[in-house]
mmCIF file of N, CA, C and O in Angstrom:
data_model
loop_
_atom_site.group_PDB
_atom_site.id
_atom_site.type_symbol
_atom_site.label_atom_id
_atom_site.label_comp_id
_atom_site.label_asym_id
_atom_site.label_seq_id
_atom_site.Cartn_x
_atom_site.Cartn_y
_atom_site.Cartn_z
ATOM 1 N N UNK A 79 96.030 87.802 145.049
ATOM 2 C CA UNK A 79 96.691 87.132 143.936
ATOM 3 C C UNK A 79 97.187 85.738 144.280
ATOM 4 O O UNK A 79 97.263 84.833 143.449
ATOM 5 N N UNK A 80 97.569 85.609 145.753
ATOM 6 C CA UNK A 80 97.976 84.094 146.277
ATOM 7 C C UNK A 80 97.180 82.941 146.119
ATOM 8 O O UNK A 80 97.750 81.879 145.868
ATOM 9 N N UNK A 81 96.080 82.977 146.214
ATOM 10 C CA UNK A 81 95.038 82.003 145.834
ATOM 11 C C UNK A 81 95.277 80.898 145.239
ATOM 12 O O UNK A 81 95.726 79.876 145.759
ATOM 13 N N UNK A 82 94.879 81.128 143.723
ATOM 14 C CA UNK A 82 94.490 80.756 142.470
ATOM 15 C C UNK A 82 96.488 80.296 142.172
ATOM 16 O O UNK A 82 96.662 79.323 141.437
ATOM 17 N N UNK A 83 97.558 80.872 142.639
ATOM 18 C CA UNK A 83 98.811 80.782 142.580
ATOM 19 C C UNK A 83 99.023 79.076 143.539
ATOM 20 O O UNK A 83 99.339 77.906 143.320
ATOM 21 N N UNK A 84 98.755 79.642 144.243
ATOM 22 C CA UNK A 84 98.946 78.284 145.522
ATOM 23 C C UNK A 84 98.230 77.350 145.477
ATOM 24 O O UNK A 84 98.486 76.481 146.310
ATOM 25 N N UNK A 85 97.073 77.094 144.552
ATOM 26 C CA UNK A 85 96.113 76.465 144.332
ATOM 27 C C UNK A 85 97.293 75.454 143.082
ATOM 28 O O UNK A 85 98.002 74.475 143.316
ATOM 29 N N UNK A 86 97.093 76.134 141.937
ATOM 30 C CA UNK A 86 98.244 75.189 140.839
ATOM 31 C C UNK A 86 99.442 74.880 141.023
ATOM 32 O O UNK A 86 99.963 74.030 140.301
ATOM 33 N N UNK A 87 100.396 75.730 142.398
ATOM 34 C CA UNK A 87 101.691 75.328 142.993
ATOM 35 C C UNK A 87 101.220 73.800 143.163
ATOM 36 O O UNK A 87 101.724 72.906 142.483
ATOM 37 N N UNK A 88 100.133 73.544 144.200
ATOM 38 C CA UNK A 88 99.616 72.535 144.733
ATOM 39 C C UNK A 88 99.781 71.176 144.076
ATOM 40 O O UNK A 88 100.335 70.112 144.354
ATOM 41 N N UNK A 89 98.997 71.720 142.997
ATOM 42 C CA UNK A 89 98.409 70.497 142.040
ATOM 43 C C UNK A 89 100.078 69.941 141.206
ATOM 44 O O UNK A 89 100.438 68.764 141.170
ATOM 45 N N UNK A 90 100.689 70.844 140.750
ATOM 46 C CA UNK A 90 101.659 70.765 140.321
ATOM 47 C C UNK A 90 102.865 69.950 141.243
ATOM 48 O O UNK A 90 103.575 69.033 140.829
ATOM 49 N N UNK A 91 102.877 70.400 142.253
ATOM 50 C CA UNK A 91 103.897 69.398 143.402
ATOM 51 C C UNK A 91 103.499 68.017 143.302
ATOM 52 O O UNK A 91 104.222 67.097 143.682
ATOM 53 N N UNK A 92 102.557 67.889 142.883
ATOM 54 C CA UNK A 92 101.812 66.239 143.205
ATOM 55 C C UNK A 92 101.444 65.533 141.877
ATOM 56 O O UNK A 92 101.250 64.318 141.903
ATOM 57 N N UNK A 93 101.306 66.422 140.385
ATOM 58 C CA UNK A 93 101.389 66.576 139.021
ATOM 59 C C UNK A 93 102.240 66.600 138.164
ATOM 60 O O UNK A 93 101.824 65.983 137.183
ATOM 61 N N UNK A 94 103.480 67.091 137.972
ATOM 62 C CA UNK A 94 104.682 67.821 137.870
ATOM 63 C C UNK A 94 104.499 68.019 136.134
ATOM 64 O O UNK A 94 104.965 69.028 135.605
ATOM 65 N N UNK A 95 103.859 67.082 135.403
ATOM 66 C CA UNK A 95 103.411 66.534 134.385
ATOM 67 C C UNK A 95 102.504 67.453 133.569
ATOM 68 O O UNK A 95 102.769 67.721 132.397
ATOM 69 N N UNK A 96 101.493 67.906 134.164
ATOM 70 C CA UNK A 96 100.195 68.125 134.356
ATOM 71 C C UNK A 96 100.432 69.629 133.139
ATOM 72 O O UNK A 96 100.951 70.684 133.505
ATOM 73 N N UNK A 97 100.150 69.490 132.356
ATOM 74 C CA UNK A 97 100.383 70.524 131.156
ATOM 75 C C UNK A 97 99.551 71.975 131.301
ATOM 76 O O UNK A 97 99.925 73.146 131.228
ATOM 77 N N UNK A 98 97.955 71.207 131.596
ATOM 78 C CA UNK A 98 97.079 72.546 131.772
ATOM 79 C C UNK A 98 96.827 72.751 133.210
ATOM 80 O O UNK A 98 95.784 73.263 133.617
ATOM 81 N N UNK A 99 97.754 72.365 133.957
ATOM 82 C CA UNK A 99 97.854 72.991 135.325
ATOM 83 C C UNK A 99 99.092 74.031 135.217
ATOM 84 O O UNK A 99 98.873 75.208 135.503
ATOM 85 N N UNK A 100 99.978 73.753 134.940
ATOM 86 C CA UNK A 100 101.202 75.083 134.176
ATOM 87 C C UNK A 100 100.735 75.850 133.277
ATOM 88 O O UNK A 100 101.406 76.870 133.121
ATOM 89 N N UNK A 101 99.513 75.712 132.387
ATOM 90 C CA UNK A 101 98.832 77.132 132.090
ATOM 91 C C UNK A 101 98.342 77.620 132.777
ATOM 92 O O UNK A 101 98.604 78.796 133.025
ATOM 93 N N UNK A 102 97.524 77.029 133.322
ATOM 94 C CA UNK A 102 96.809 77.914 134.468
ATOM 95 C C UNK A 102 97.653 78.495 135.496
ATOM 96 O O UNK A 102 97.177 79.485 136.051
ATOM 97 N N UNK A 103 98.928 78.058 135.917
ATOM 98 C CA UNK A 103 99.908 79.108 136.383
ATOM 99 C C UNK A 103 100.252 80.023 136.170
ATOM 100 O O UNK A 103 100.202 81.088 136.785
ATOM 101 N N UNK A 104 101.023 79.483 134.428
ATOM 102 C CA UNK A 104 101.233 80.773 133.740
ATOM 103 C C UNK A 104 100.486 81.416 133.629
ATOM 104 O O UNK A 104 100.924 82.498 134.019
ATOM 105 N N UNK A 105 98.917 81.588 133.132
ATOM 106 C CA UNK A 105 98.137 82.812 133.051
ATOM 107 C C UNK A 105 98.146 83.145 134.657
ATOM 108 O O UNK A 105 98.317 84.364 134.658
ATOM 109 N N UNK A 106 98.054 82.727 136.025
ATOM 110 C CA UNK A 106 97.850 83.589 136.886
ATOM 111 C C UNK A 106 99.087 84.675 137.135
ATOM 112 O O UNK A 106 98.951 85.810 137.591
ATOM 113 N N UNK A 107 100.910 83.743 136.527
ATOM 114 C CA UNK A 107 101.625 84.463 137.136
ATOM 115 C C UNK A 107 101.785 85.888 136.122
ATOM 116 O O UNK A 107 102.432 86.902 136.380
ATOM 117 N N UNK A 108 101.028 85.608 134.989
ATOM 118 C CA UNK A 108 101.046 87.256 133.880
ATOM 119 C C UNK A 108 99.995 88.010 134.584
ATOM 120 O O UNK A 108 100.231 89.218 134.605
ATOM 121 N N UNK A 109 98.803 87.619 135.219
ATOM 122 C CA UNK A 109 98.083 88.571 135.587
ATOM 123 C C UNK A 109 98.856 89.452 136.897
ATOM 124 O O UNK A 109 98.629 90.627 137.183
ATOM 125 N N UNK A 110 99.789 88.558 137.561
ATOM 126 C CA UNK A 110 100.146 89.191 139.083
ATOM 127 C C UNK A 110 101.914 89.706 138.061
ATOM 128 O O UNK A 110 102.974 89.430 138.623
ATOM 129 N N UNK A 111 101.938 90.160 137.149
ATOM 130 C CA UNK A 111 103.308 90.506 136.715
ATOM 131 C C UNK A 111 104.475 89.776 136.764
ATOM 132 O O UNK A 111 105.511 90.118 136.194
ATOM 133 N N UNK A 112 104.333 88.727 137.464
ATOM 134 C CA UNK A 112 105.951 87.515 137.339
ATOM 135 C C UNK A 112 105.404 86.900 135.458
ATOM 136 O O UNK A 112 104.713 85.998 134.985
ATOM 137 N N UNK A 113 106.201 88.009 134.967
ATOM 138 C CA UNK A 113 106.463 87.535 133.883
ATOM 139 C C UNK A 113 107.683 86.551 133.537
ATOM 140 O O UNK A 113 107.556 85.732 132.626
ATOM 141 N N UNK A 114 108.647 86.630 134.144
ATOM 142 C CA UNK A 114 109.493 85.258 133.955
ATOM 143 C C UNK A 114 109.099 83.926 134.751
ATOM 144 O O UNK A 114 109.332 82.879 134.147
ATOM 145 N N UNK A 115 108.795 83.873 135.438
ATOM 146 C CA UNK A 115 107.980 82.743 135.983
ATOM 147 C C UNK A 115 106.838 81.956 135.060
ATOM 148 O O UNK A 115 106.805 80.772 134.724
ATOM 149 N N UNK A 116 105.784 83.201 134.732
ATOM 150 C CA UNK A 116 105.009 82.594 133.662
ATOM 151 C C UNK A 116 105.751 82.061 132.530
ATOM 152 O O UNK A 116 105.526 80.866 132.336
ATOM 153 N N UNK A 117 106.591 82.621 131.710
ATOM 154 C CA UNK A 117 107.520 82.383 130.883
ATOM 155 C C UNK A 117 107.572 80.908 130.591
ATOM 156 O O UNK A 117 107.079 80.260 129.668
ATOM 157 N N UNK A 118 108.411 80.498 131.780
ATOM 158 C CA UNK A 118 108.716 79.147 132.411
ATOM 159 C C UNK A 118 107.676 78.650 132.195
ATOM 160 O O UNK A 118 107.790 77.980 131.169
ATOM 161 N N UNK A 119 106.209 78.566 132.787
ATOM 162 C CA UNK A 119 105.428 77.645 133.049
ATOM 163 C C UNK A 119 104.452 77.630 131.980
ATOM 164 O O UNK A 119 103.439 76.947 132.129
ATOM 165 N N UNK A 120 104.648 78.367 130.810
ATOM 166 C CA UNK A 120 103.921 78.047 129.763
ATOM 167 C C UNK A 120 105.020 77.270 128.713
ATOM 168 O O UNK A 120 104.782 76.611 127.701
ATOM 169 N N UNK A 121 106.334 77.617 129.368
ATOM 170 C CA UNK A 121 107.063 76.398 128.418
ATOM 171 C C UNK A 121 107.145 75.110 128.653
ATOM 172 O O UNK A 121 107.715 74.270 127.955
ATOM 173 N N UNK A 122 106.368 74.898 129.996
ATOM 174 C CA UNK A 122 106.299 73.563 130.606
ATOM 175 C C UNK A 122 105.304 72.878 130.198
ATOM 176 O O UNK A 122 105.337 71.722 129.776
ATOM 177 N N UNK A 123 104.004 73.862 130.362
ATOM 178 C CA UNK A 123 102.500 73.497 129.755
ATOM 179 C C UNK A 123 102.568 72.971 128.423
ATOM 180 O O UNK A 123 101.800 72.073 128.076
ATOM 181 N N UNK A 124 103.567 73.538 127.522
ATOM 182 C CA UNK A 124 103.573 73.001 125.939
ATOM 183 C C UNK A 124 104.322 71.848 125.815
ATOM 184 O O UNK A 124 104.097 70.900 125.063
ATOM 185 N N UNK A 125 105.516 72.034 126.853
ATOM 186 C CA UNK A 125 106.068 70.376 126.600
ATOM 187 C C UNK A 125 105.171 69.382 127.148
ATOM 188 O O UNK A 125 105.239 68.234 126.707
ATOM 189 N N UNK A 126 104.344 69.674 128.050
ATOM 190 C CA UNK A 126 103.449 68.354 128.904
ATOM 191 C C UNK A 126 102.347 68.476 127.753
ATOM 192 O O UNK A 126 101.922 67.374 127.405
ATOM 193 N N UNK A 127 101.937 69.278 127.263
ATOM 194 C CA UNK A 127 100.685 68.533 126.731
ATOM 195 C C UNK A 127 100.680 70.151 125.670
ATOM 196 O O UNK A 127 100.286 71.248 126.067
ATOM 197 N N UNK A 128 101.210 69.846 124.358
ATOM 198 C CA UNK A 128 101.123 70.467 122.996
ATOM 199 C C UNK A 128 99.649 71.168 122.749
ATOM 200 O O UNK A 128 99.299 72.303 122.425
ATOM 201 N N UNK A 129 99.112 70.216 122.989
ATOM 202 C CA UNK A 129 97.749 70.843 122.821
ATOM 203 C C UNK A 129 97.095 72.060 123.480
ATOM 204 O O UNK A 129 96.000 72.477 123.099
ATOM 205 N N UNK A 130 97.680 72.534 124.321
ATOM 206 C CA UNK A 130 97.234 73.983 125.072
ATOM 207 C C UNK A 130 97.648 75.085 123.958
ATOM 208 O O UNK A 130 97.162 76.215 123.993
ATOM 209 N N UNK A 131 98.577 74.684 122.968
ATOM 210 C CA UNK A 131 98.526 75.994 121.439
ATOM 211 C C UNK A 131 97.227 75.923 121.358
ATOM 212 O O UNK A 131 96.774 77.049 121.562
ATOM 213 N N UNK A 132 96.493 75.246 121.185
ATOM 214 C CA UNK A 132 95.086 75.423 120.522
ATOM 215 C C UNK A 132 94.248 75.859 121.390
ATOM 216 O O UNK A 132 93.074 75.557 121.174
ATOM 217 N N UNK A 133 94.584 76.784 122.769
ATOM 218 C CA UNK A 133 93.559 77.528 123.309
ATOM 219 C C UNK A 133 94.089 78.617 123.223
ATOM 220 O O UNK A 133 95.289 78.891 123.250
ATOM 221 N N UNK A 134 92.692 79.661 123.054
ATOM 222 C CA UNK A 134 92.650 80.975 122.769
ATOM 223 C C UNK A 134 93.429 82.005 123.917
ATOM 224 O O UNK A 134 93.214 82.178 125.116
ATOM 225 N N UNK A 135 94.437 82.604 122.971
ATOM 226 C CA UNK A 135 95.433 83.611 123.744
ATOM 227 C C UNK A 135 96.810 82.779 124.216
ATOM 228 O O UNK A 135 97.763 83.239 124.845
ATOM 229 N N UNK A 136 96.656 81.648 123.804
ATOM 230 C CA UNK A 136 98.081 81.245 124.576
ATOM 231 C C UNK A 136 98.879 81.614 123.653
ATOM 232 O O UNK A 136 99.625 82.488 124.095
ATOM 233 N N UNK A 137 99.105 81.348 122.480
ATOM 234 C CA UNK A 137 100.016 82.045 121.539
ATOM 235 C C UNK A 137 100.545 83.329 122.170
ATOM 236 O O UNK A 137 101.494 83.411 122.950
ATOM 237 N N UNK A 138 99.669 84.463 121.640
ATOM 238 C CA UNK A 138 99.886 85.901 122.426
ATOM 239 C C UNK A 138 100.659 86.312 123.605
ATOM 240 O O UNK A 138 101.596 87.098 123.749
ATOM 241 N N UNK A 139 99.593 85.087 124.908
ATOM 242 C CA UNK A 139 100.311 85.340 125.862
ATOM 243 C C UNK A 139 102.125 84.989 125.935
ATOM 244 O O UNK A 139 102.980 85.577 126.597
ATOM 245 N N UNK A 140 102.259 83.961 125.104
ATOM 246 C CA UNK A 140 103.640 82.849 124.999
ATOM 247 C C UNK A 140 104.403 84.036 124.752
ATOM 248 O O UNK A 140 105.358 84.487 125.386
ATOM 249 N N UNK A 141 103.611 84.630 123.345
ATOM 250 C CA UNK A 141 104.505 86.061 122.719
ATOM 251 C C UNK A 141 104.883 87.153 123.587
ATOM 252 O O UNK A 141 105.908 87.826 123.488
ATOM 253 N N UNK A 142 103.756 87.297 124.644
ATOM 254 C CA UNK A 142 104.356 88.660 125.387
ATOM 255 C C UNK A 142 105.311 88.377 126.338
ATOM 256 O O UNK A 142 106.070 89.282 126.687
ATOM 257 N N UNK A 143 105.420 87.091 126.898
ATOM 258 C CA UNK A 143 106.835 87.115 128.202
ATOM 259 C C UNK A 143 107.599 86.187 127.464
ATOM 260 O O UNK A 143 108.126 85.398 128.248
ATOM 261 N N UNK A 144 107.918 85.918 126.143
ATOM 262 C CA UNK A 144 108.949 85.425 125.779
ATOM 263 C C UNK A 144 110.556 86.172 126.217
ATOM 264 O O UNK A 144 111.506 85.580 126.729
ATOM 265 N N UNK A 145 110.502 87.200 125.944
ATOM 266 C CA UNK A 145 111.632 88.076 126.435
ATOM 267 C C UNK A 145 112.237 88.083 127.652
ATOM 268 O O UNK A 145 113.361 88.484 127.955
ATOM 269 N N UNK A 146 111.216 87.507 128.450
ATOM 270 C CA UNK A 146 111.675 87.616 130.165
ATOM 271 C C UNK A 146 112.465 86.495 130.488
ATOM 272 O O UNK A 146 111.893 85.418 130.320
ATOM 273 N N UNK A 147 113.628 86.452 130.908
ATOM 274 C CA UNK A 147 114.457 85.732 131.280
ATOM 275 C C UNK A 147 115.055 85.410 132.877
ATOM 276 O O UNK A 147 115.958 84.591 133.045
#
């Protein structure tokens, strides 16, 4: 699961900005269960760049770890 995690940590340290690099977090950290983490980083992905609503499942996903705090 570290991979693909440490891979967008990466990009992100040097990005911070980078909208669809915090999706691609967030979807790895829902697949490995840090649902509050993802949480976070799909609320980051929408403030950096709005336009990631308009890919398929982010809604949904947004919807399922909204709760996690």
């Amino acid at each position: 699961p570290g991979l693909a995690i440490a891979h967008f940590t990466r990009v992100l340290r040097h990005q911070p900005e980078n909208g669809r690099a915090h999706l691609q977090l967030a979807a790895e950290m829902m697949k490995n269960e840090y649902y509050k983490a993802a949480r976070r980083h799909f609320e980051l992905a929408v403030q950096y760049d709005p336009s990631v609503l308009n890919v398929p499942g982010v809604r949904e996903s947004i919807e399922a770890v909204k709760d996690f705090r």
